XYZ file of C-alpha atoms in Angstrom:
565
model
C 0.353 -0.008 -0.006
C 1.346 3.690 -0.757
C 2.726 5.836 1.895
C 0.453 7.956 0.634
C -2.977 6.097 1.332
C -2.373 5.984 4.783
C -4.643 7.210 6.715
C -3.572 10.295 8.567
C -6.313 11.582 11.049
C -4.528 10.449 14.196
C -1.424 9.133 12.762
C 0.145 7.185 10.203
C 0.135 3.203 10.302
C 3.835 3.715 9.031
C 5.003 4.335 12.920
C 3.674 1.181 13.702
C 5.145 1.067 17.017
C 2.148 4.086 17.855
C -0.303 1.544 16.381
C -1.736 0.834 20.595
C -1.008 3.275 21.696
C -3.679 6.020 22.128
C -1.721 8.270 25.699
C 1.009 9.926 23.690
C 1.115 13.767 24.471
C 3.218 14.984 22.484
C 4.169 18.893 22.349
C 6.547 20.645 19.602
C 7.437 24.297 19.304
C 7.719 25.115 15.274
C 9.468 28.288 14.729
C 10.538 29.949 11.791
C 12.407 32.981 10.978
C 12.371 34.515 7.774
C 14.508 37.949 6.609
C 13.146 39.590 3.547
C 13.390 42.999 1.884
C 10.333 44.461 0.413
C 8.119 47.773 -0.254
C 5.219 47.598 3.018
C 2.180 46.261 1.936
C -0.418 47.614 5.025
C -3.170 45.048 3.740
C -1.615 42.013 1.845
C -4.575 41.174 -1.266
C -7.426 42.467 0.645
C -9.828 40.884 -2.054
C -10.198 36.897 -1.776
C -12.468 34.136 -2.900
C -11.777 31.504 -0.747
C -14.186 32.884 2.207
C -17.659 33.330 0.507
C -16.530 31.125 -3.070
C -16.504 34.750 -5.159
C -14.325 37.528 -4.330
C -14.351 39.498 -1.644
C -12.585 41.903 1.069
C -10.933 39.838 3.860
C -12.791 42.757 5.700
C -15.920 41.500 5.202
C -15.354 37.313 6.416
C -16.055 36.316 9.612
C -13.247 33.860 9.441
C -10.032 33.528 10.143
C -8.129 34.779 6.239
C -4.783 34.234 5.740
C -3.040 35.130 2.546
C 0.474 33.940 1.060
C 1.192 36.274 -1.835
C 3.357 35.882 -4.695
C 6.065 38.252 -3.592
C 5.712 36.387 0.345
C 6.672 33.079 -1.943
C 9.828 35.074 -3.093
C 10.854 35.823 -0.668
C 10.587 33.088 1.780
C 13.014 31.297 -1.051
C 10.008 28.611 -1.112
C 10.534 25.596 -4.044
C 7.066 23.910 -3.366
C 3.791 24.930 -2.463
C 4.457 23.230 0.983
C 7.315 25.336 1.638
C 4.955 28.218 1.046
C 2.589 26.880 3.878
C 5.126 26.101 6.211
C 5.865 30.003 7.831
C 2.263 29.825 8.965
C 2.287 28.974 12.486
C -1.511 27.730 12.031
C -0.134 25.243 9.740
C 1.767 21.933 10.411
C 3.694 19.544 8.055
C 4.934 16.757 8.316
C 6.599 14.902 5.644
C 5.294 11.078 4.720
C 8.379 10.237 2.884
C 11.030 12.576 3.229
C 12.384 14.200 0.529
C 9.947 17.347 0.927
C 7.632 16.854 -1.717
C 4.371 14.574 -0.206
C 3.485 16.932 2.380
C 0.691 15.885 4.755
C -1.127 19.208 6.183
C -2.455 19.473 9.458
C -4.422 22.664 10.724
C -6.038 23.455 14.333
C -4.678 20.011 15.200
C -6.648 18.158 12.385
C -5.090 15.833 9.764
C -5.088 16.049 5.848
C -8.208 13.967 5.457
C -9.856 17.236 7.848
C -8.233 20.217 5.850
C -9.408 20.922 2.290
C -7.320 21.991 -0.305
C -7.939 23.775 -3.587
C -7.043 24.553 -6.378
C -8.675 27.663 -8.374
C -11.504 26.412 -5.892
C -11.854 22.887 -6.769
C -11.339 20.180 -4.938
C -7.519 18.395 -5.047
C -8.974 16.497 -2.325
C -10.078 12.532 -4.114
C -12.462 10.215 -2.205
C -9.387 7.699 -0.981
C -6.810 9.037 1.701
C -4.442 10.047 -0.690
C -2.070 12.809 -0.231
C -3.566 15.766 -2.708
C -0.884 16.268 -4.835
C 0.804 20.061 -3.927
C 4.294 18.611 -5.674
C 1.669 18.797 -9.176
C 1.300 22.605 -8.766
C 4.497 24.701 -11.172
C 5.284 27.340 -7.801
C 5.773 29.851 -10.694
C 2.238 29.734 -11.913
C 0.545 30.390 -8.480
C 0.012 33.952 -7.688
C -1.006 33.976 -4.066
C -2.042 31.409 -1.322
C -5.550 31.922 0.636
C -6.463 30.160 4.222
C -9.326 30.055 5.611
C -8.786 28.663 9.447
C -11.555 26.622 11.240
C -13.851 24.439 9.504
C -15.736 25.079 6.249
C -18.728 22.658 6.038
C -21.668 25.033 4.026
C -19.436 26.193 1.709
C -16.888 23.133 0.834
C -18.453 19.775 2.582
C -16.942 17.226 3.171
C -13.271 17.390 4.650
C -13.043 21.030 5.851
C -12.972 20.542 8.633
C -9.609 21.529 10.288
C -9.641 24.459 7.691
C -9.540 24.756 3.734
C -6.950 26.226 1.907
C -7.160 27.824 -1.748
C -4.401 27.556 -4.154
C -4.993 30.639 -6.723
C -3.522 29.889 -10.334
C -2.906 32.766 -12.976
C -2.157 32.671 -16.742
C 0.868 34.152 -16.908
C 1.522 36.550 -20.100
C 5.482 36.533 -19.671
C 7.926 34.149 -20.794
C 10.781 32.920 -18.786
C 13.456 30.950 -18.025
C 14.559 29.826 -14.737
C 17.374 27.661 -13.230
C 18.040 26.550 -9.936
C 20.266 24.797 -8.260
C 21.222 23.576 -4.008
C 22.589 20.703 -1.916
C 21.845 17.115 -1.843
C 21.927 16.726 -5.798
C 19.068 19.128 -5.722
C 18.050 21.007 -9.362
C 15.470 22.257 -10.912
C 14.471 24.000 -14.186
C 11.843 25.287 -15.299
C 10.521 26.846 -18.719
C 7.275 28.957 -19.702
C 6.387 30.895 -22.602
C 3.443 33.136 -23.355
C 1.471 33.018 -26.980
C -1.114 35.836 -27.183
C -4.183 35.889 -29.162
C -7.144 38.150 -29.611
C -9.234 37.388 -26.214
C -6.983 36.560 -24.306
C -3.430 33.862 -23.706
C -2.094 30.495 -23.906
C 0.750 29.273 -22.071
C 2.752 26.273 -21.971
C 5.544 25.295 -19.153
C 7.520 22.494 -18.940
C 9.489 21.890 -15.778
C 11.567 19.172 -14.206
C 13.084 18.725 -10.989
C 15.896 15.788 -9.180
C 17.315 15.367 -6.043
C 19.003 12.962 -4.003
C 17.511 13.288 -0.979
C 19.164 14.079 2.775
C 18.638 10.627 3.532
C 19.826 7.554 1.110
C 18.043 6.215 -0.933
C 15.239 9.163 -0.896
C 16.183 10.350 -4.578
C 13.368 12.305 -6.462
C 12.793 12.720 -10.060
C 9.531 15.282 -11.232
C 8.560 16.122 -15.155
C 5.582 18.321 -15.361
C 4.160 19.285 -18.912
C 1.118 21.868 -18.410
C -0.816 24.253 -20.547
C -3.045 27.082 -19.692
C -5.789 29.299 -21.502
C -7.547 32.738 -21.130
C -10.118 34.315 -22.843
C -12.426 36.758 -22.424
C -15.408 36.332 -24.754
C -18.840 36.220 -25.170
C -19.751 37.970 -22.329
C -17.520 34.936 -20.381
C -13.892 34.542 -18.847
C -12.946 31.148 -19.828
C -10.166 29.353 -18.362
C -8.790 25.819 -19.206
C -5.558 23.762 -17.132
C -4.692 20.787 -19.213
C -1.685 19.262 -16.784
C 0.615 16.046 -16.946
C 3.070 15.272 -14.020
C 5.521 12.325 -13.927
C 7.602 11.865 -10.712
C 9.924 9.249 -9.416
C 11.028 8.906 -5.973
C 12.818 6.623 -3.425
C 11.654 6.300 0.367
C 12.795 4.567 3.839
C 9.868 2.279 4.866
C 10.508 0.535 8.433
C 12.865 2.731 10.035
C 12.554 3.882 13.738
C 13.411 6.632 15.761
C 16.944 4.847 17.333
C 18.087 3.857 13.805
C 18.054 7.300 12.282
C 19.428 9.079 15.464
C 22.234 6.289 15.037
C 22.878 7.000 11.451
C 20.190 10.259 10.418
C 21.066 9.713 6.338
C 20.497 6.291 6.795
C 17.428 3.532 7.095
C 16.315 0.382 7.205
C 14.069 0.179 3.624
C 14.223 1.518 0.208
C 11.246 1.240 -1.574
C 9.794 2.228 -4.418
C 6.919 5.233 -5.257
C 5.956 6.209 -9.134
C 3.187 8.177 -9.343
C 1.526 9.859 -12.941
C -1.115 12.517 -12.372
C -3.376 13.966 -14.983
C -5.923 17.008 -14.403
C -7.536 19.147 -16.757
C -9.647 21.718 -15.642
C -12.495 24.121 -16.361
C -14.253 27.753 -14.670
C -16.144 29.618 -16.611
C -17.505 33.265 -15.016
C -19.955 35.577 -16.458
C -18.606 39.072 -16.597
C -20.481 42.451 -15.861
C -22.817 40.401 -14.605
C -25.633 41.399 -12.010
C -26.149 37.486 -10.480
C -23.268 36.573 -11.811
C -22.801 31.985 -12.773
C -19.752 30.660 -12.624
C -19.252 26.623 -13.851
C -16.350 24.969 -12.783
C -15.677 20.635 -14.014
C -12.145 19.166 -13.096
C -11.159 15.777 -14.264
C -8.444 14.258 -11.956
C -6.804 10.737 -12.526
C -3.346 9.488 -10.492
C -1.847 6.076 -11.568
C 0.387 4.993 -8.586
C 3.135 1.815 -8.414
C 5.999 0.298 -6.269
C 6.712 -1.080 -3.198
C 6.052 -0.811 0.713
C 8.602 -3.002 2.579
C 11.352 -3.680 0.155
C 9.151 -6.563 -1.467
C 5.513 -6.343 -0.675
C 4.354 -4.430 -4.783
C 1.318 -2.171 -4.883
C -0.416 -0.212 -7.541
C -3.372 1.844 -7.948
C -5.389 4.274 -10.112
C -7.760 7.165 -8.373
C -10.116 8.696 -11.283
C -11.920 11.661 -10.438
C -14.853 14.244 -12.066
C -16.761 16.868 -10.343
C -18.790 19.483 -11.440
C -19.669 23.099 -9.417
C -22.018 25.469 -10.834
C -22.960 28.116 -8.966
C -25.185 31.358 -9.180
C -24.668 34.860 -6.879
C -28.157 37.048 -6.744
C -26.933 39.641 -5.510
C -30.125 41.558 -4.891
C -30.801 39.309 -1.518
C -26.487 38.737 -1.283
C -26.850 34.822 -1.360
C -25.160 32.167 -3.121
C -26.988 29.019 -3.781
C -24.968 25.794 -5.605
C -24.294 22.454 -6.874
C -21.369 20.488 -6.309
C -21.044 16.529 -7.962
C -18.060 13.985 -7.588
C -17.603 10.964 -9.272
C -14.409 8.965 -8.066
C -13.090 5.223 -9.131
C -10.508 3.704 -7.159
C -8.408 0.783 -8.206
C -6.268 -1.108 -5.903
C -3.845 -4.398 -6.578
C -1.232 -5.861 -4.255
C -0.703 -9.359 -5.746
C 2.154 -10.248 -2.472
C 0.688 -8.622 0.518
C -0.142 -11.083 3.304
C -2.958 -10.324 6.055
C -4.612 -7.548 4.167
C -6.240 -6.089 0.748
C -4.992 -7.732 -2.398
C -7.759 -5.821 -4.456
C -9.873 -3.337 -4.103
C -12.737 -2.009 -6.396
C -14.705 1.060 -4.896
C -16.532 3.947 -6.624
C -18.460 6.898 -4.655
C -20.760 9.611 -5.422
C -21.419 12.573 -3.963
C -24.217 15.286 -4.728
C -24.635 18.399 -2.711
C -26.492 21.634 -3.049
C -26.063 24.366 -0.810
C -27.330 27.949 -0.429
C -25.455 30.893 1.805
C -27.340 34.133 2.522
C -25.266 37.413 3.925
C -28.071 39.997 6.246
C -27.071 43.510 7.209
C -28.732 43.949 10.508
C -27.765 47.186 10.958
C -24.265 49.770 9.880
C -22.209 47.757 12.110
C -23.290 44.430 11.862
C -23.556 41.740 8.619
C -25.099 37.528 9.629
C -24.590 34.801 7.053
C -26.163 31.929 7.364
C -26.048 28.863 5.698
C -26.930 25.210 4.834
C -25.775 22.206 2.852
C -27.168 18.453 2.435
C -25.431 15.660 1.346
C -26.281 12.632 -0.585
C -23.149 9.903 -0.566
C -23.440 6.363 -2.486
C -20.415 3.946 -2.463
C -19.589 0.637 -3.608
C -16.946 -0.893 -2.045
C -15.458 -4.619 -3.563
C -12.125 -6.473 -1.877
C -10.573 -9.626 -1.584
C -7.911 -9.710 1.566
C -5.556 -12.233 2.210
C -5.326 -14.125 5.597
C -3.238 -16.998 5.872
C -3.204 -17.850 2.730
C -6.731 -18.248 2.473
C -8.320 -15.052 0.150
C -11.670 -13.537 1.224
C -13.718 -11.791 -1.098
C -16.102 -9.108 0.295
C -18.993 -6.175 -1.054
C -20.953 -4.084 0.457
C -22.507 -1.213 -0.947
C -24.356 1.807 1.090
C -25.916 5.364 0.623
C -25.871 8.251 3.429
C -27.349 12.168 3.341
C -25.315 14.225 5.644
C -26.014 18.246 6.186
C -24.586 20.911 7.714
C -24.920 24.800 8.436
C -23.897 27.626 9.770
C -24.425 31.012 11.406
C -21.270 33.913 11.853
C -21.603 37.500 12.262
C -19.209 40.350 12.206
C -20.016 43.962 13.853
C -17.479 46.927 13.812
C -17.104 48.580 17.410
C -15.370 51.285 15.798
C -13.505 51.748 11.902
C -10.477 50.240 12.532
C -11.973 47.232 15.218
C -14.557 44.430 14.398
C -15.548 41.548 16.311
C -16.431 38.010 14.771
C -18.508 35.088 15.981
C -18.868 32.089 14.553
C -21.244 28.706 14.565
C -21.611 25.605 12.290
C -21.700 22.167 11.859
C -19.470 19.894 9.228
C -18.789 16.093 8.247
C -16.219 14.154 6.878
C -17.572 11.297 4.583
C -14.904 8.274 5.193
C -12.999 7.600 1.734
C -12.706 4.763 0.003
C -10.041 2.619 1.329
C -10.417 3.807 5.038
C -14.065 1.660 4.804
C -12.119 -1.401 3.311
C -9.937 -0.814 5.824
C -12.622 -0.692 8.546
C -12.453 -4.374 10.936
C -15.453 -5.378 10.960
C -16.210 -4.895 7.092
C -17.934 -6.389 5.628
C -20.979 -6.263 8.119
C -20.580 -2.939 8.905
C -19.041 0.761 8.031
C -17.554 3.263 9.355
C -19.321 6.385 10.586
C -19.491 9.220 8.779
C -17.274 12.367 10.952
C -19.695 15.183 12.175
C -18.429 17.683 14.272
C -19.866 21.038 15.674
C -17.081 24.153 16.066
C -17.403 27.621 17.672
C -15.540 30.803 17.294
C -14.944 34.098 18.777
C -12.193 36.673 16.675
C -10.902 39.779 16.751
C -9.351 42.291 14.429
C -7.457 45.792 15.409
C -5.613 48.234 14.398
C -3.481 50.288 17.533
C -1.436 53.072 15.486
C 0.114 51.492 12.619
C 0.685 47.978 14.404
C -2.857 45.444 13.571
C -3.328 42.844 15.591
C -5.649 40.005 14.783
C -7.075 37.171 17.271
C -9.404 34.181 18.086
C -10.514 31.372 20.072
C -12.466 27.976 18.705
C -13.532 24.613 20.063
C -14.633 21.760 17.688
C -16.217 18.842 19.065
C -16.517 15.488 16.911
C -18.301 12.615 17.293
C -16.955 9.654 15.582
C -13.339 11.051 14.387
C -11.931 7.995 12.157
C -8.344 7.191 13.148
C -6.053 4.655 12.410
C -5.622 2.212 15.457
C -4.907 -1.169 16.275
C -7.316 -2.188 19.728
C -6.036 -5.247 22.286
C -9.105 -7.104 21.352
C -8.467 -7.620 17.459
C -5.458 -9.630 15.591
C -5.391 -6.799 13.184
C -4.996 -2.961 12.906
C -7.929 -0.873 10.745
C -10.045 2.309 10.753
C -12.363 3.074 13.503
C -14.676 5.666 15.267
C -13.822 7.424 17.826
C -16.445 8.192 19.968
C -15.560 11.674 21.269
C -12.874 14.325 20.726
C -12.117 17.694 20.915
C -9.595 20.706 19.793
C -9.788 23.734 21.488
C -7.382 27.094 20.975
C -6.105 30.073 20.080
C -3.930 32.135 18.011
C -2.449 35.594 16.728
C -1.150 37.903 14.788
C 0.536 41.503 14.731
C 2.406 43.077 12.148
C 3.449 46.458 12.219
C 5.546 48.192 9.682
C 9.246 48.991 11.238
C 11.232 51.401 8.578
C 9.807 52.658 5.093
C 10.776 49.402 3.347
C 9.967 46.518 5.966
C 7.831 45.126 8.564
C 7.316 42.500 11.426
C 5.149 39.990 11.274
C 4.938 37.656 14.435
C 2.035 34.385 14.755
C 1.407 32.188 17.607
C -1.093 29.471 17.623
C -1.969 27.474 20.570
C -4.030 23.576 19.930
C -5.311 21.092 23.290
C -6.553 18.116 21.037
C -8.219 15.458 23.643
C -10.372 12.364 23.489
C -13.045 13.179 25.238
C -15.558 9.647 24.757
C -15.307 6.264 24.759
C -12.212 3.920 25.532
C -9.630 6.532 25.993
C -11.533 9.419 27.339
C -9.408 11.783 28.447
C -5.719 11.191 26.874
C -4.281 13.805 24.036
C -4.780 13.352 20.325
C -0.582 11.950 19.157
C 0.835 14.237 16.994
C -0.795 17.471 17.711
C 1.841 20.408 17.423
C 0.272 22.012 20.993
C 2.561 25.334 20.410
C 3.487 27.104 17.204
C 5.523 30.538 16.493
C 6.929 32.472 13.752
C 8.389 35.712 13.082
C 8.796 37.360 9.947
C 10.806 40.590 9.007
């Protein structure tokens, strides 16, 4: 099984020594200091898409929003989207392979399956636990990265629990060539050419990246080819992106902390993971219309093959197609829309023992949602929303245990809902208070369901939860301060564990869990050409119900901070 397909909500089964321990209380302090010289930007990119699913000023939103601009990415010297995200203490990133190209994102104490990643508003997450393919996005095409802390169940549906990240790209109208090199055999070439035409512009991008990796047997080779096209015609703006990525990488499995402490550049077993990703994405938006209609569609296919523990071979294919029309009714400040997605997943591991050898599954989701803004008073604005989702799973698999093969099939349908109420109140011209209460859910992925130990007699339950959040934003002289506190309570959180009464590991529902925390950001200019930004975050993650009640959720950074100049 590919390491990219392991459930990451509580911890990865790659760390098998932790399989029966739920009492870990990890505390990690992450600090980053990035020094750059750039003009002071009193407000970075104040118009964002992530908070409303259409362009809105940051100051009009009731969520905690952060923006990493193209200039920020350049100032930080980031080479990948994952590196660009690392400077925010609200985001914790771990590397599932060890070469820096497979980042697993955590926000507010939740793993990658509870953090939704979008590219130009369309989800990169699929109906499997395979990580969103951040390494397939050429950084040169990224104009900004929008980060929304907390849940977004009404606007974005399943998996938008710990936060939502929207990677906004552009079709460049300039040609460029970039060459870079670094330690451990790192090298990169990116060539991009722009082709203008009467109603727009097209770009062609070719990129190649190679690295030997810090540790032995962590070589990485990545090749990308992308075509982007943007055209304004017939009262619509049309955007089409076509991308092909092929990555070949080695990684270590079976290594323990003691082994790596004795030889930081060594390891136990060298495995391979070759991945081909294809993406075709379209977005059409009405221009200069009172009630603009937009339509987004995406086809994504990922094919992987490789080894685990040196000898166990696997190959898997995930293919998904999604369509999302939405209409903004400006006279009522209301957004209505539909999200539909179909995913097919195939997995084959002919040499696996005491594990799944073959899985063929599909999942279909259809959601309708609406969100309306209401002006309560001159200084107060209320937002109300709701979403209804119908989901159907069809799962078939063959397991091996002690030389015996067992086939099983299960079909399931369910309906899930989410709602939201948020208010933003201006105390003064420079001080705003926000409050939000919402519910959200996460649908079990196809490979999580197949890894549920009681399958096929029963299935994992959908994870549901409620979040409450209070926020403050104020200007004190030349400084800007924003802070928020929150609490999220979940029922049936989906996790990977190995209970003592079962002979094999699997995915399970935890009765109840809670994340409670706070974060603050202070920004202040220190000269005509520079400013200082300080961020701090704190989260407490606790199991509040079931057999492990009172214990801490492992692998959650409790305190994090960053300072930028």
